[in-house]
Backbone as JSON, one array per atom type, in Angstrom:
{
  "sequence": "XXXXXXXXXXXXXXXXXXXXXXXXXXXXXXXXXXXXXXXXXXXXXXXXXXXXXXXXXXXXXXXXXXXXXXXXX",
  "N": [[0.8, 10.5, -0.25], [3.0, 12.95, 0.28], [5.27, 15.52, 1.68], [8.26, 16.63, 1.86], [10.55, 18.68, 3.03], [9.55, 21.26, 1.43], [9.66, 19.21, -0.78], [7.41, 17.22, -3.04], [5.81, 14.38, -2.9], [4.21, 12.91, -5.56], [1.74, 10.19, -5.88], [1.58, 8.28, -8.88], [0.26, 6.12, -10.37], [-1.24, 5.31, -7.8], [0.0, 2.61, -6.95], [2.38, 2.99, -5.99], [4.88, 2.64, -7.15], [5.38, 4.33, -9.26], [6.36, 7.07, -9.2], [5.98, 11.22, -8.93], [8.71, 13.81, -8.4], [8.2, 16.92, -7.26], [9.44, 20.68, -6.83], [7.56, 22.39, -4.47], [6.95, 25.18, -4.18], [5.67, 27.12, -2.77], [4.58, 25.5, -0.7], [1.55, 24.39, -0.65], [0.98, 22.02, -1.42], [0.37, 21.64, -3.4], [0.74, 20.74, -7.17], [1.87, 23.59, -8.66], [1.86, 26.01, -11.46], [4.62, 26.56, -12.73], [6.19, 25.27, -10.48], [8.25, 22.78, -10.97], [9.56, 19.38, -11.98], [12.05, 17.66, -9.91], [15.16, 16.76, -10.5], [17.31, 13.65, -10.09], [16.99, 13.21, -7.86], [17.53, 11.08, -4.97], [15.92, 8.07, -4.56], [13.86, 6.13, -1.88], [12.72, 2.87, -1.66], [10.72, 1.07, 0.79], [10.04, -1.77, 2.84], [6.8, -2.03, 4.06], [5.86, -3.08, 7.37], [3.54, -5.15, 9.1], [2.62, -4.01, 11.19], [2.41, -1.35, 10.79], [4.94, -0.22, 10.64], [8.51, 0.91, 9.49], [10.13, -1.49, 7.01], [12.6, -3.34, 5.75], [15.23, -2.02, 3.5], [14.08, -2.24, -0.17], [14.99, -1.27, -2.3], [16.46, 1.21, -4.33], [16.25, 4.17, -6.49], [16.73, 6.9, -8.65], [15.43, 10.32, -9.72], [14.23, 11.36, -12.55], [15.32, 13.75, -15.52], [12.87, 15.18, -15.2], [11.61, 14.95, -12.86], [10.53, 12.54, -12.45], [10.24, 9.31, -11.22], [10.57, 5.57, -11.12], [9.59, 2.15, -9.69], [10.6, -1.19, -11.04], [9.59, -4.35, -11.5]],
  "CA": [[1.55, 11.48, -0.52], [3.95, 13.54, 1.25], [6.14, 16.88, 1.71], [9.39, 16.5, 2.61], [11.24, 20.16, 2.99], [9.56, 21.83, 0.11], [9.18, 18.5, -2.33], [6.02, 16.73, -3.17], [5.97, 13.03, -3.7], [2.8, 12.42, -5.75], [1.87, 8.39, -6.8], [0.49, 8.18, -10.3], [-1.0, 5.19, -10.27], [-1.77, 4.5, -6.87], [0.47, 1.23, -6.67], [3.54, 3.59, -5.08], [5.98, 1.91, -7.88], [5.79, 5.31, -10.3], [5.8, 8.96, -8.54], [7.54, 12.34, -8.85], [9.26, 14.97, -6.89], [8.17, 18.13, -7.55], [9.47, 21.69, -5.86], [6.25, 22.77, -3.92], [7.71, 26.29, -3.76], [4.87, 27.42, -1.71], [4.09, 24.93, 0.55], [0.7, 23.91, -0.54], [1.03, 20.64, -1.24], [-0.12, 21.18, -5.3], [2.09, 21.45, -8.07], [1.27, 24.83, -9.71], [2.75, 26.54, -12.67], [6.38, 27.02, -12.56], [7.04, 24.37, -9.58], [8.7, 21.46, -12.02], [10.5, 18.07, -10.86], [13.08, 17.76, -9.34], [16.26, 15.54, -11.1], [18.71, 13.01, -9.33], [16.68, 13.05, -6.03], [17.57, 9.89, -4.42], [14.15, 7.63, -4.01], [14.13, 4.29, -1.7], [11.33, 2.22, -1.28], [10.69, 0.18, 1.93], [9.06, -2.79, 3.07], [5.8, -1.4, 5.16], [5.85, -3.88, 7.99], [2.04, -5.2, 9.39], [2.75, -3.1, 12.38], [2.78, 0.07, 10.03], [6.58, 0.83, 10.89], [8.83, 0.56, 8.34], [11.14, -2.58, 7.16], [13.57, -3.32, 5.3], [14.78, -1.36, 2.37], [13.76, -3.34, -0.86], [15.26, -0.97, -3.51], [16.8, 2.56, -4.53], [16.27, 4.54, -7.89], [17.05, 8.24, -9.02], [14.75, 10.74, -10.34], [15.1, 11.31, -14.1], [15.44, 15.14, -15.32], [11.84, 15.68, -15.06], [11.43, 14.3, -11.31], [9.73, 11.05, -12.05], [11.01, 7.43, -10.96], [9.84, 4.29, -10.99], [10.67, 1.06, -9.18], [10.31, -2.0, -11.31], [9.63, -6.15, -10.35]],
  "C": [[2.02, 12.2, 0.29], [4.61, 14.72, 0.8], [6.8, 16.63, 2.65], [10.4, 17.89, 2.38], [11.23, 20.55, 1.58], [9.53, 20.6, -1.12], [8.02, 17.57, -1.93], [6.57, 15.45, -3.86], [4.43, 12.38, -4.2], [2.96, 11.1, -6.32], [1.08, 8.49, -8.12], [0.08, 7.58, -10.79], [-1.54, 4.48, -9.6], [-1.18, 3.06, -6.22], [1.84, 1.8, -5.64], [4.55, 2.9, -5.73], [6.6, 3.19, -9.0], [5.12, 6.6, -9.07], [6.64, 10.1, -9.31], [7.58, 13.02, -8.07], [9.35, 15.84, -7.73], [8.41, 19.22, -5.81], [8.23, 22.08, -5.43], [6.95, 24.22, -3.19], [6.83, 27.07, -2.55], [4.13, 26.83, -0.5], [3.0, 24.16, 0.31], [0.38, 22.79, -0.82], [0.55, 20.24, -2.62], [0.72, 21.52, -6.36], [1.17, 22.37, -9.02], [2.55, 25.18, -10.69], [3.89, 26.82, -12.13], [7.41, 26.2, -11.36], [7.65, 23.25, -10.42], [9.38, 20.42, -11.25], [11.59, 18.56, -10.9], [14.05, 16.55, -9.91], [16.97, 15.36, -9.73], [18.7, 13.27, -8.08], [16.65, 11.28, -5.94], [16.07, 9.29, -3.71], [14.3, 6.06, -3.22], [13.0, 4.11, -1.29], [11.61, 0.93, -0.25], [9.72, -1.13, 1.91], [7.75, -2.14, 4.29], [5.13, -2.73, 6.02], [4.15, -4.21, 8.35], [1.71, -4.16, 10.48], [2.25, -1.59, 12.24], [3.97, 0.87, 10.0], [7.01, 0.08, 9.96], [10.18, -0.14, 8.42], [12.05, -2.19, 6.23], [13.95, -2.77, 3.71], [15.06, -2.23, 1.27], [14.99, -2.57, -2.38], [15.43, 0.48, -3.34], [16.61, 3.01, -5.81], [16.69, 6.12, -7.69], [16.09, 9.1, -9.48], [15.47, 11.41, -12.03], [15.15, 13.17, -14.17], [13.93, 15.78, -15.26], [11.01, 15.37, -13.62], [10.81, 12.78, -11.58], [10.81, 10.14, -11.8], [10.16, 6.78, -10.92], [10.59, 2.83, -10.2], [10.04, -0.26, -10.31], [10.55, -3.51, -10.33], [8.66, -6.29, -9.45]]
}
């Protein structure tokens, strides 16, 4: 989980392949009432290298109308 510029990314099933992007209006890191999903956000999936650094880009997708996204494969 992580927040970037008021958006919260939440791992739905802890496999890192399906998540939701919602607007965190009060910055508390919790999706509260009235903080809906954000549509049309580009999400990029990178390889995590053994040393913890970011590796090559693996895939790109865009959130749906409810802020949901998934990577397949």
